[in-house]
mmCIF file of C-alpha atoms and ligand atoms in Angstrom:
data_model
loop_
_atom_site.group_PDB
_atom_site.id
_atom_site.type_symbol
_atom_site.label_atom_id
_atom_site.label_comp_id
_atom_site.label_asym_id
_atom_site.label_seq_id
_atom_site.Cartn_x
_atom_site.Cartn_y
_atom_site.Cartn_z
ATOM 1 C CA MET A 3 -28.686 -19.525 -20.267
ATOM 2 C CA SER A 4 -32.149 -20.781 -20.434
ATOM 3 C CA ASN A 5 -34.124 -18.102 -21.627
ATOM 4 C CA GLU A 6 -36.664 -18.591 -18.291
ATOM 5 C CA PHE A 7 -33.650 -18.876 -15.551
ATOM 6 C CA THR A 8 -30.216 -18.466 -14.365
ATOM 7 C CA THR A 9 -28.519 -21.185 -12.940
ATOM 8 C CA VAL A 10 -26.101 -20.249 -9.753
ATOM 9 C CA LEU A 11 -23.290 -22.804 -8.899
ATOM 10 C CA VAL A 12 -22.903 -22.310 -5.398
ATOM 11 C CA THR A 13 -19.356 -24.118 -4.047
ATOM 12 C CA GLY A 14 -18.841 -24.472 -0.307
ATOM 13 C CA GLY A 15 -23.014 -25.548 -0.181
ATOM 14 C CA ASN A 16 -22.407 -27.190 3.009
ATOM 15 C CA GLY A 17 -20.609 -24.620 4.543
ATOM 16 C CA MET A 18 -21.873 -22.344 7.022
ATOM 17 C CA VAL A 19 -22.619 -19.330 4.811
ATOM 18 C CA GLY A 20 -23.650 -21.960 2.089
ATOM 19 C CA SER A 21 -26.577 -23.422 4.480
ATOM 20 C CA CYS A 22 -28.109 -19.885 5.022
ATOM 21 C CA ILE A 23 -27.908 -19.185 1.120
ATOM 22 C CA LYS A 24 -29.921 -22.764 1.218
ATOM 23 C CA ASP A 25 -32.587 -21.588 3.612
ATOM 24 C CA LEU A 26 -32.702 -17.960 2.497
ATOM 25 C CA THR A 27 -33.340 -19.009 -1.414
ATOM 26 C CA ARG A 28 -35.601 -22.299 -0.438
ATOM 27 C CA SER A 29 -38.227 -19.747 -0.248
ATOM 28 C CA ASN A 30 -36.727 -18.369 -3.338
ATOM 29 C CA THR A 31 -39.028 -15.647 -4.694
ATOM 30 C CA ASN A 32 -37.216 -14.617 -7.697
ATOM 31 C CA LEU A 33 -37.907 -17.691 -9.970
ATOM 32 C CA SER A 34 -35.431 -16.328 -12.308
ATOM 33 C CA TYR A 35 -32.580 -17.952 -10.226
ATOM 34 C CA ARG A 36 -32.037 -21.635 -9.744
ATOM 35 C CA TYR A 37 -29.371 -22.438 -7.114
ATOM 36 C CA VAL A 38 -27.212 -25.844 -7.711
ATOM 37 C CA TYR A 39 -25.097 -26.449 -4.702
ATOM 38 C CA HIS A 40 -21.641 -28.145 -4.343
ATOM 39 C CA ASN A 41 -21.839 -29.711 -0.879
ATOM 40 C CA GLY A 42 -17.866 -30.200 -0.197
ATOM 41 C CA ARG A 43 -15.239 -32.703 -1.177
ATOM 42 C CA SER A 44 -17.170 -35.602 -1.410
ATOM 43 C CA ASP A 45 -19.086 -34.101 -4.199
ATOM 44 C CA ALA A 46 -15.910 -32.587 -6.427
ATOM 45 C CA ASP A 47 -12.170 -32.075 -4.939
ATOM 46 C CA LEU A 48 -11.716 -27.949 -5.828
ATOM 47 C CA THR A 49 -7.965 -28.136 -5.630
ATOM 48 C CA ASP A 50 -8.337 -30.585 -8.505
ATOM 49 C CA ARG A 51 -8.624 -29.007 -12.107
ATOM 50 C CA ASN A 52 -10.500 -31.981 -13.300
ATOM 51 C CA SER A 53 -13.225 -32.558 -10.797
ATOM 52 C CA VAL A 54 -13.982 -28.997 -10.894
ATOM 53 C CA GLU A 55 -14.041 -29.328 -14.831
ATOM 54 C CA ASN A 56 -16.660 -31.970 -14.079
ATOM 55 C CA LEU A 57 -18.442 -29.920 -11.711
ATOM 56 C CA PHE A 58 -19.137 -27.136 -14.502
ATOM 57 C CA GLN A 59 -19.910 -29.755 -17.206
ATOM 58 C CA ARG A 60 -22.352 -31.668 -14.607
ATOM 59 C CA THR A 61 -24.515 -28.141 -13.113
ATOM 60 C CA LYS A 62 -23.774 -25.847 -16.489
ATOM 61 C CA PRO A 63 -23.673 -22.592 -14.075
ATOM 62 C CA ASP A 64 -24.746 -19.193 -15.484
ATOM 63 C CA GLN A 65 -23.221 -17.414 -12.537
ATOM 64 C CA VAL A 66 -21.234 -18.420 -9.743
ATOM 65 C CA ILE A 67 -20.983 -18.116 -6.035
ATOM 66 C CA HIS A 68 -17.664 -19.125 -4.532
ATOM 67 C CA LEU A 69 -17.979 -20.036 -0.992
ATOM 68 C CA ALA A 70 -15.541 -22.900 -0.631
ATOM 69 C CA ALA A 71 -13.002 -22.792 1.422
ATOM 70 C CA ALA A 72 -10.099 -23.974 3.393
ATOM 71 C CA VAL A 73 -11.023 -22.056 6.762
ATOM 72 C CA GLY A 74 -10.633 -21.892 10.596
ATOM 73 C CA GLY A 75 -10.108 -20.094 13.619
ATOM 74 C CA LEU A 76 -6.724 -18.416 15.039
ATOM 75 C CA PHE A 77 -5.357 -21.594 16.517
ATOM 76 C CA LEU A 78 -5.754 -23.799 13.396
ATOM 77 C CA ASN A 79 -4.665 -21.362 10.922
ATOM 78 C CA GLN A 80 -1.318 -20.972 13.231
ATOM 79 C CA LYS A 81 -0.413 -24.476 12.912
ATOM 80 C CA GLN A 82 -1.682 -24.849 8.929
ATOM 81 C CA ASN A 83 -0.186 -22.179 7.360
ATOM 82 C CA ALA A 84 1.101 -24.011 4.502
ATOM 83 C CA LYS A 85 -2.100 -26.092 3.401
ATOM 84 C CA MET A 86 -4.364 -23.220 4.070
ATOM 85 C CA LEU A 87 -2.412 -21.746 1.714
ATOM 86 C CA THR A 88 -2.130 -24.722 -1.218
ATOM 87 C CA ASP A 89 -5.769 -25.808 -0.271
ATOM 88 C CA ASN A 90 -6.824 -22.108 -0.751
ATOM 89 C CA LEU A 91 -4.911 -21.241 -3.577
ATOM 90 C CA SER A 92 -5.715 -23.986 -5.686
ATOM 91 C CA MET A 93 -9.441 -23.962 -4.861
ATOM 92 C CA ASN A 94 -9.450 -20.801 -6.095
ATOM 93 C CA LEU A 95 -7.355 -20.566 -9.216
ATOM 94 C CA ASN A 96 -9.177 -23.892 -10.589
ATOM 95 C CA ILE A 97 -12.768 -21.938 -9.992
ATOM 96 C CA ILE A 98 -11.593 -18.362 -11.626
ATOM 97 C CA GLN A 99 -10.191 -20.273 -14.591
ATOM 98 C CA ALA A 100 -13.402 -22.578 -14.793
ATOM 99 C CA CYS A 101 -15.679 -20.029 -14.596
ATOM 100 C CA HIS A 102 -13.436 -18.302 -17.551
ATOM 101 C CA ARG A 103 -13.189 -21.412 -19.681
ATOM 102 C CA HIS A 104 -17.523 -21.818 -19.460
ATOM 103 C CA ASN A 105 -17.853 -18.221 -20.479
ATOM 104 C CA ILE A 106 -19.148 -16.916 -16.831
ATOM 105 C CA GLN A 107 -19.424 -13.366 -16.911
ATOM 106 C CA ARG A 108 -20.760 -12.830 -13.299
ATOM 107 C CA GLY A 109 -19.374 -14.261 -10.334
ATOM 108 C CA ILE A 110 -19.111 -13.729 -6.299
ATOM 109 C CA PHE A 111 -15.993 -14.558 -4.628
ATOM 110 C CA ILE A 112 -15.793 -14.339 -0.844
ATOM 111 C CA LEU A 113 -12.346 -12.672 1.197
ATOM 112 C CA SER A 114 -12.040 -11.903 4.791
ATOM 113 C CA SER A 115 -11.230 -9.176 6.977
ATOM 114 C CA CYS A 116 -7.789 -11.298 8.569
ATOM 115 C CA ILE A 117 -6.336 -10.740 4.518
ATOM 116 C CA PHE A 118 -5.948 -7.137 5.234
ATOM 117 C CA PRO A 119 -3.179 -5.679 6.590
ATOM 118 C CA THR A 120 -1.531 -6.264 10.051
ATOM 119 C CA ASN A 121 -0.111 -2.528 10.513
ATOM 120 C CA PRO A 122 -1.930 -0.609 8.272
ATOM 121 C CA SER A 123 -1.495 3.373 7.212
ATOM 122 C CA LYS A 124 -5.014 3.666 8.612
ATOM 123 C CA PHE A 125 -8.021 2.334 10.773
ATOM 124 C CA PRO A 126 -10.576 1.718 9.638
ATOM 125 C CA MET A 127 -9.443 -0.138 6.530
ATOM 126 C CA THR A 128 -10.613 0.472 2.914
ATOM 127 C CA GLU A 129 -11.220 -1.941 0.056
ATOM 128 C CA ASP A 130 -7.685 -0.347 -1.706
ATOM 129 C CA MET A 131 -5.642 -1.485 1.105
ATOM 130 C CA VAL A 132 -6.151 -5.160 1.122
ATOM 131 C CA ASP A 133 -2.925 -5.799 -0.175
ATOM 132 C CA GLU A 134 -0.754 -2.670 1.233
ATOM 133 C CA SER A 135 1.702 -4.529 3.257
ATOM 134 C CA ARG A 136 1.886 -8.104 5.240
ATOM 135 C CA PRO A 137 -1.042 -9.920 6.369
ATOM 136 C CA HIS A 138 -1.025 -10.796 10.366
ATOM 137 C CA PRO A 139 1.709 -13.897 10.556
ATOM 138 C CA SER A 140 -0.743 -16.036 12.501
ATOM 139 C CA ASN A 141 -3.042 -16.555 8.829
ATOM 140 C CA GLU A 142 -0.360 -15.407 6.691
ATOM 141 C CA GLY A 143 -1.300 -18.736 4.554
ATOM 142 C CA TYR A 144 -5.044 -18.210 4.571
ATOM 143 C CA ALA A 145 -4.514 -14.311 3.708
ATOM 144 C CA TYR A 146 -2.344 -14.667 0.732
ATOM 145 C CA GLY A 147 -4.648 -17.323 -0.504
ATOM 146 C CA LYS A 148 -7.304 -15.341 -0.357
ATOM 147 C CA ARG A 149 -5.045 -11.855 -1.238
ATOM 148 C CA ILE A 150 -4.475 -14.328 -4.848
ATOM 149 C CA LEU A 151 -8.113 -14.855 -5.950
ATOM 150 C CA CYS A 152 -8.775 -10.821 -5.080
ATOM 151 C CA SER A 153 -5.899 -10.461 -7.672
ATOM 152 C CA LEU A 154 -7.454 -12.620 -10.113
ATOM 153 C CA ALA A 155 -11.140 -11.259 -10.041
ATOM 154 C CA LYS A 156 -9.408 -7.815 -10.726
ATOM 155 C CA HIS A 157 -7.579 -9.087 -13.798
ATOM 156 C CA TYR A 158 -9.982 -11.317 -15.196
ATOM 157 C CA ASN A 159 -12.351 -8.209 -15.286
ATOM 158 C CA ASN A 160 -10.066 -5.854 -16.832
ATOM 159 C CA ASP A 161 -8.846 -8.518 -19.387
ATOM 160 C CA TYR A 162 -11.986 -9.914 -20.147
ATOM 161 C CA SER A 163 -14.759 -7.464 -19.168
ATOM 162 C CA ARG A 164 -15.786 -10.192 -16.472
ATOM 163 C CA HIS A 165 -17.745 -8.986 -13.633
ATOM 164 C CA TYR A 166 -16.422 -11.116 -10.846
ATOM 165 C CA ILE A 167 -17.149 -9.403 -7.430
ATOM 166 C CA CYS A 168 -15.087 -9.699 -4.221
ATOM 167 C CA LEU A 169 -17.240 -9.683 -0.988
ATOM 168 C CA THR A 170 -15.161 -9.002 2.144
ATOM 169 C CA PRO A 171 -17.010 -10.074 5.749
ATOM 170 C CA VAL A 172 -15.632 -9.823 8.947
ATOM 171 C CA ASN A 173 -15.735 -12.255 11.653
ATOM 172 C CA LEU A 174 -18.958 -14.696 10.901
ATOM 173 C CA TYR A 175 -20.716 -16.713 13.422
ATOM 174 C CA GLY A 176 -24.465 -17.994 13.372
ATOM 175 C CA PRO A 177 -26.350 -21.101 12.565
ATOM 176 C CA TYR A 178 -23.998 -23.993 10.970
ATOM 177 C CA ASP A 179 -21.212 -22.689 12.811
ATOM 178 C CA ASN A 180 -18.182 -25.311 13.201
ATOM 179 C CA TYR A 181 -18.264 -26.420 16.721
ATOM 180 C CA ASN A 182 -14.800 -28.619 16.624
ATOM 181 C CA PRO A 183 -13.017 -26.997 19.456
ATOM 182 C CA ASP A 184 -9.378 -27.630 16.806
ATOM 183 C CA ALA A 185 -10.501 -25.444 14.334
ATOM 184 C CA SER A 186 -13.625 -23.102 15.695
ATOM 185 C CA HIS A 187 -13.596 -19.681 15.986
ATOM 186 C CA VAL A 188 -14.009 -17.590 18.930
ATOM 187 C CA ILE A 189 -17.829 -17.419 19.416
ATOM 188 C CA PRO A 190 -18.188 -21.549 18.930
ATOM 189 C CA GLY A 191 -15.331 -22.001 20.615
ATOM 190 C CA LEU A 192 -16.551 -20.281 23.807
ATOM 191 C CA ILE A 193 -20.208 -21.668 23.716
ATOM 192 C CA ASN A 194 -18.795 -25.043 23.532
ATOM 193 C CA ARG A 195 -16.773 -24.167 26.446
ATOM 194 C CA PHE A 196 -19.388 -21.770 28.580
ATOM 195 C CA HIS A 197 -22.227 -24.865 28.130
ATOM 196 C CA THR A 198 -20.021 -27.175 29.964
ATOM 197 C CA GLY A 199 -19.492 -24.366 32.888
ATOM 198 C CA ASP A 200 -15.857 -23.990 32.223
ATOM 199 C CA PHE A 201 -16.057 -19.904 31.542
ATOM 200 C CA THR A 202 -12.745 -19.887 30.104
ATOM 201 C CA CYS A 203 -11.738 -16.814 27.435
ATOM 202 C CA TYR A 204 -8.751 -17.897 25.448
ATOM 203 C CA GLY A 205 -6.175 -14.663 25.344
ATOM 204 C CA THR A 206 -6.214 -11.491 27.162
ATOM 205 C CA GLY A 207 -9.781 -10.620 25.726
ATOM 206 C CA LYS A 208 -8.122 -7.631 24.543
ATOM 207 C CA PRO A 209 -8.293 -8.194 20.872
ATOM 208 C CA LEU A 210 -11.070 -5.649 18.934
ATOM 209 C CA ARG A 211 -13.576 -8.134 16.486
ATOM 210 C CA GLN A 212 -16.482 -7.286 13.660
ATOM 211 C CA PHE A 213 -18.981 -9.619 13.763
ATOM 212 C CA LEU A 214 -21.828 -10.645 11.504
ATOM 213 C CA TYR A 215 -24.085 -13.208 11.339
ATOM 214 C CA ALA A 216 -23.819 -15.599 8.810
ATOM 215 C CA PRO A 217 -27.518 -15.145 7.705
ATOM 216 C CA ASP A 218 -27.126 -11.442 7.457
ATOM 217 C CA PHE A 219 -24.031 -12.142 5.025
ATOM 218 C CA ALA A 220 -26.186 -14.397 2.956
ATOM 219 C CA LYS A 221 -28.506 -11.947 1.924
ATOM 220 C CA ILE A 222 -25.805 -9.532 1.122
ATOM 221 C CA ILE A 223 -24.344 -12.104 -1.231
ATOM 222 C CA ILE A 224 -27.917 -12.877 -2.781
ATOM 223 C CA ARG A 225 -28.361 -9.109 -3.290
ATOM 224 C CA VAL A 226 -25.408 -8.394 -5.014
ATOM 225 C CA LEU A 227 -25.699 -11.077 -7.418
ATOM 226 C CA GLN A 228 -29.175 -10.425 -8.495
ATOM 227 C CA ASP A 229 -28.192 -6.272 -8.348
ATOM 228 C CA THR A 230 -27.198 -5.823 -12.077
ATOM 229 C CA ASN A 231 -26.208 -1.966 -11.148
ATOM 230 C CA PHE A 232 -23.625 -3.439 -8.460
ATOM 231 C CA PRO A 233 -21.059 -0.468 -9.085
ATOM 232 C CA HIS A 234 -18.078 -2.276 -7.828
ATOM 233 C CA GLN A 235 -15.048 -4.870 -8.047
ATOM 234 C CA HIS A 236 -14.732 -5.708 -3.856
ATOM 235 C CA MET A 237 -16.916 -4.533 -0.892
ATOM 236 C CA ILE A 238 -16.477 -4.996 1.955
ATOM 237 C CA CYS A 239 -19.613 -5.961 4.513
ATOM 238 C CA ALA A 240 -18.245 -4.679 7.917
ATOM 239 C CA ALA A 241 -20.465 -4.684 11.213
ATOM 240 C CA PRO A 242 -19.981 -2.930 14.592
ATOM 241 C CA GLU A 243 -17.050 -4.116 16.810
ATOM 242 C CA VAL A 244 -16.502 -5.486 20.560
ATOM 243 C CA THR A 245 -13.588 -6.392 22.318
ATOM 244 C CA ILE A 246 -12.932 -10.250 22.556
ATOM 245 C CA LYS A 247 -13.848 -9.655 26.477
ATOM 246 C CA GLU A 248 -17.083 -8.041 25.617
ATOM 247 C CA MET A 249 -18.243 -11.045 23.307
ATOM 248 C CA ALA A 250 -17.451 -13.122 26.350
ATOM 249 C CA LYS A 251 -19.251 -11.587 28.940
ATOM 250 C CA THR A 252 -22.160 -11.519 26.995
ATOM 251 C CA LEU A 253 -22.306 -14.951 26.574
ATOM 252 C CA ALA A 254 -21.246 -16.176 29.710
ATOM 253 C CA HIS A 255 -24.209 -14.147 30.787
ATOM 254 C CA VAL A 256 -26.494 -15.584 28.593
ATOM 255 C CA ILE A 257 -25.273 -18.952 29.100
ATOM 256 C CA GLY A 258 -24.530 -18.840 32.917
ATOM 257 C CA GLY A 259 -26.342 -15.770 34.172
ATOM 258 C CA LYS A 260 -24.326 -13.265 36.391
ATOM 259 C CA ASN A 261 -22.935 -16.477 37.786
ATOM 260 C CA GLY A 262 -21.468 -17.254 34.264
ATOM 261 C CA GLU A 263 -20.272 -13.990 34.008
ATOM 262 C CA GLU A 264 -18.735 -13.535 37.472
ATOM 263 C CA SER A 265 -16.665 -17.131 36.563
ATOM 264 C CA LEU A 266 -15.206 -15.706 33.528
ATOM 265 C CA LYS A 267 -11.848 -16.039 33.267
ATOM 266 C CA HIS A 268 -9.038 -15.025 30.426
ATOM 267 C CA ASP A 269 -6.318 -18.397 29.835
ATOM 268 C CA THR A 270 -3.230 -16.181 28.608
ATOM 269 C CA SER A 271 -1.348 -19.072 27.630
ATOM 270 C CA TYR A 272 -3.586 -18.979 24.338
ATOM 271 C CA GLY A 273 -2.545 -16.634 22.050
ATOM 272 C CA ASP A 274 -4.583 -13.344 21.063
ATOM 273 C CA GLY A 275 -3.494 -13.139 17.095
ATOM 274 C CA CYS A 276 -4.365 -10.014 15.723
ATOM 275 C CA MET A 277 -5.327 -7.169 18.032
ATOM 276 C CA LYS A 278 -6.942 -5.044 15.743
ATOM 277 C CA LYS A 279 -8.338 -5.747 11.823
ATOM 278 C CA THR A 280 -11.001 -2.797 11.721
ATOM 279 C CA VAL A 281 -12.583 -2.323 8.280
ATOM 280 C CA SER A 282 -14.575 0.220 7.059
ATOM 281 C CA HIS A 283 -18.519 -0.091 6.541
ATOM 282 C CA GLN A 284 -18.280 3.010 4.053
ATOM 283 C CA ARG A 285 -19.014 1.380 0.781
ATOM 284 C CA LEU A 286 -21.341 -0.906 2.275
ATOM 285 C CA GLU A 287 -23.399 1.840 4.139
ATOM 286 C CA GLU A 288 -23.306 3.929 0.471
ATOM 287 C CA THR A 289 -24.462 1.279 -1.585
ATOM 288 C CA TYR A 290 -26.674 -0.357 0.684
ATOM 289 C CA PRO A 291 -27.492 2.177 3.164
ATOM 290 C CA ASP A 292 -30.783 -0.242 3.985
ATOM 291 C CA ILE A 293 -28.496 -3.351 4.669
ATOM 292 C CA TYR A 294 -25.904 -1.269 6.865
ATOM 293 C CA ASN A 295 -28.757 -0.028 9.020
ATOM 294 C CA TYR A 296 -30.043 -3.065 9.951
ATOM 295 C CA LEU A 297 -26.964 -4.702 10.862
ATOM 296 C CA LEU A 298 -26.466 -1.706 13.094
ATOM 297 C CA THR A 299 -29.735 -2.132 14.565
ATOM 298 C CA HIS A 300 -29.811 -5.626 15.019
ATOM 299 C CA PHE A 301 -26.207 -6.155 16.623
ATOM 300 C CA CYS A 302 -27.255 -6.269 19.699
ATOM 301 C CA THR A 303 -30.298 -8.600 19.201
ATOM 302 C CA ARG A 304 -28.212 -10.850 17.365
ATOM 303 C CA LYS A 305 -25.868 -11.559 20.418
ATOM 304 C CA ILE A 306 -28.523 -12.836 22.558
ATOM 305 C CA GLN A 307 -30.012 -14.549 19.801
ATOM 306 C CA LEU A 308 -27.006 -16.623 19.247
ATOM 307 C CA ASN A 309 -27.947 -18.884 22.487
ATOM 308 C CA SER A 310 -31.613 -19.130 21.942
HETATM 309 O O1 GFB B 418 -11.987 -16.236 16.056
HETATM 310 P P1 GFB B 418 -10.881 -16.345 16.406
HETATM 311 O O2 GFB B 418 -10.278 -17.857 16.209
HETATM 312 O O3 GFB B 418 -10.305 -15.354 14.704
HETATM 313 O O4 GFB B 418 -10.313 -15.986 17.478
HETATM 314 P P2 GFB B 418 -9.188 -14.562 14.614
HETATM 315 C C1 GFB B 418 -10.566 -14.664 17.853
HETATM 316 C C2 GFB B 418 -10.045 -14.231 19.328
HETATM 317 O O5 GFB B 418 -10.696 -14.846 20.212
HETATM 318 C C3 GFB B 418 -8.750 -14.153 19.485
HETATM 319 C C4 GFB B 418 -9.832 -15.314 21.109
HETATM 320 O O6 GFB B 418 -7.815 -13.437 20.187
HETATM 321 C C5 GFB B 418 -8.554 -15.710 20.423
HETATM 322 O O7 GFB B 418 -7.276 -15.495 21.325
HETATM 323 N N1 GFB B 418 -10.224 -16.477 21.711
HETATM 324 C C6 GFB B 418 -10.744 -17.075 22.963
HETATM 325 C C7 GFB B 418 -10.669 -17.433 20.831
HETATM 326 N N2 GFB B 418 -10.963 -17.838 23.061
HETATM 327 C C8 GFB B 418 -11.414 -18.450 22.044
HETATM 328 C C9 GFB B 418 -11.609 -19.666 21.183
HETATM 329 O O8 GFB B 418 -12.243 -20.687 21.693
HETATM 330 N N3 GFB B 418 -11.366 -20.221 20.139
HETATM 331 C C10 GFB B 418 -10.617 -19.350 19.507
HETATM 332 N N4 GFB B 418 -10.780 -19.394 18.227
HETATM 333 N N5 GFB B 418 -9.819 -18.102 19.598
HETATM 334 C C11 GFB B 418 -8.984 -15.419 12.147
HETATM 335 C C12 GFB B 418 -8.384 -16.258 11.009
HETATM 336 O O9 GFB B 418 -8.815 -14.843 12.924
HETATM 337 O O10 GFB B 418 -10.295 -15.067 11.651
HETATM 338 C C13 GFB B 418 -8.795 -16.729 9.897
HETATM 339 O O11 GFB B 418 -7.214 -16.761 11.666
HETATM 340 C C14 GFB B 418 -10.505 -16.102 9.480
HETATM 341 O O12 GFB B 418 -7.885 -16.665 8.782
HETATM 342 C C15 GFB B 418 -11.227 -15.671 11.118
HETATM 343 O O13 GFB B 418 -10.230 -15.344 8.881
HETATM 344 C C16 GFB B 418 -12.443 -14.767 9.998
HETATM 345 O O14 GFB B 418 -10.479 -12.855 14.180
HETATM 346 O O15 GFB B 418 -8.463 -14.521 15.481
#
């Protein structure tokens, strides 16, 4: 750490959250932080241990925000559980081991609410329930790749007094989202079709989901990174919950007006995936009440903003 600033390596800098962090730190007021970005496989293949070592030697980070992951929506996960498991497992292991090797004391690692149990003992699920029982079979590969990351962070913290913090967002959406229909999540998937006049929502529309705006999540990540009094190893970043049908109706209305909403139909030949994966906002609300109240009050406006 040079005496004037802390160098923060952000992996997955070209992804949705990574791009939001770039926007956020571009007007970076806190000059004691300097952000360097790993922009995808062309920059360094994080599934390869030597490439990760070269990346750390090249960027000489003091702290790390590890965003890079093999991700996708329900239908991609269902087809690629093996790849999701192997890619995420090797990336996460390589990054945590490199952090330790380079004596990185503080880092942020990203999980997802879909890694939590599909039949939990209670809803909403809290941080301690992350590996209470099996995740939903549709994204088991991704889930175990991330659960291992959570466990790695915990044990490096306990064994080596590191401060590797895990943050669990709910379903993310917003600018820089992936609109590829084969890989996308629900919101870009719906927007893509609705703009072509095809107001079809896949599945029954009954599943419940919590949606968090990616720029808001980026703010939480930077806040936690710079908060040296942050007391937790793991915090869920929850947001209000709606049914897929409610989200589809809102988008159909904004894109197609009353006609769009009236033409909305459900194609139940597509699966629903997990019906409910509600996670708790309690720790976020207790730790950062300002952020939680902001998320609450802005939820509705965000939906409209999606299409502006
Ligand atoms: O966003 P999504 O793919 O992720 O699907 P999951 C959410 C729900 O939206 C499912 C329905 O019930 C889908 O049936 N849906 C309706 C659609 N229309 C569409 C569409 O056009 N595209 C998609 N993708 N869904 C993922 C996990 O689960 O959550 C990932 O598989 C990741 O690993 C992500 O964690 C956050 O919420 O079902």
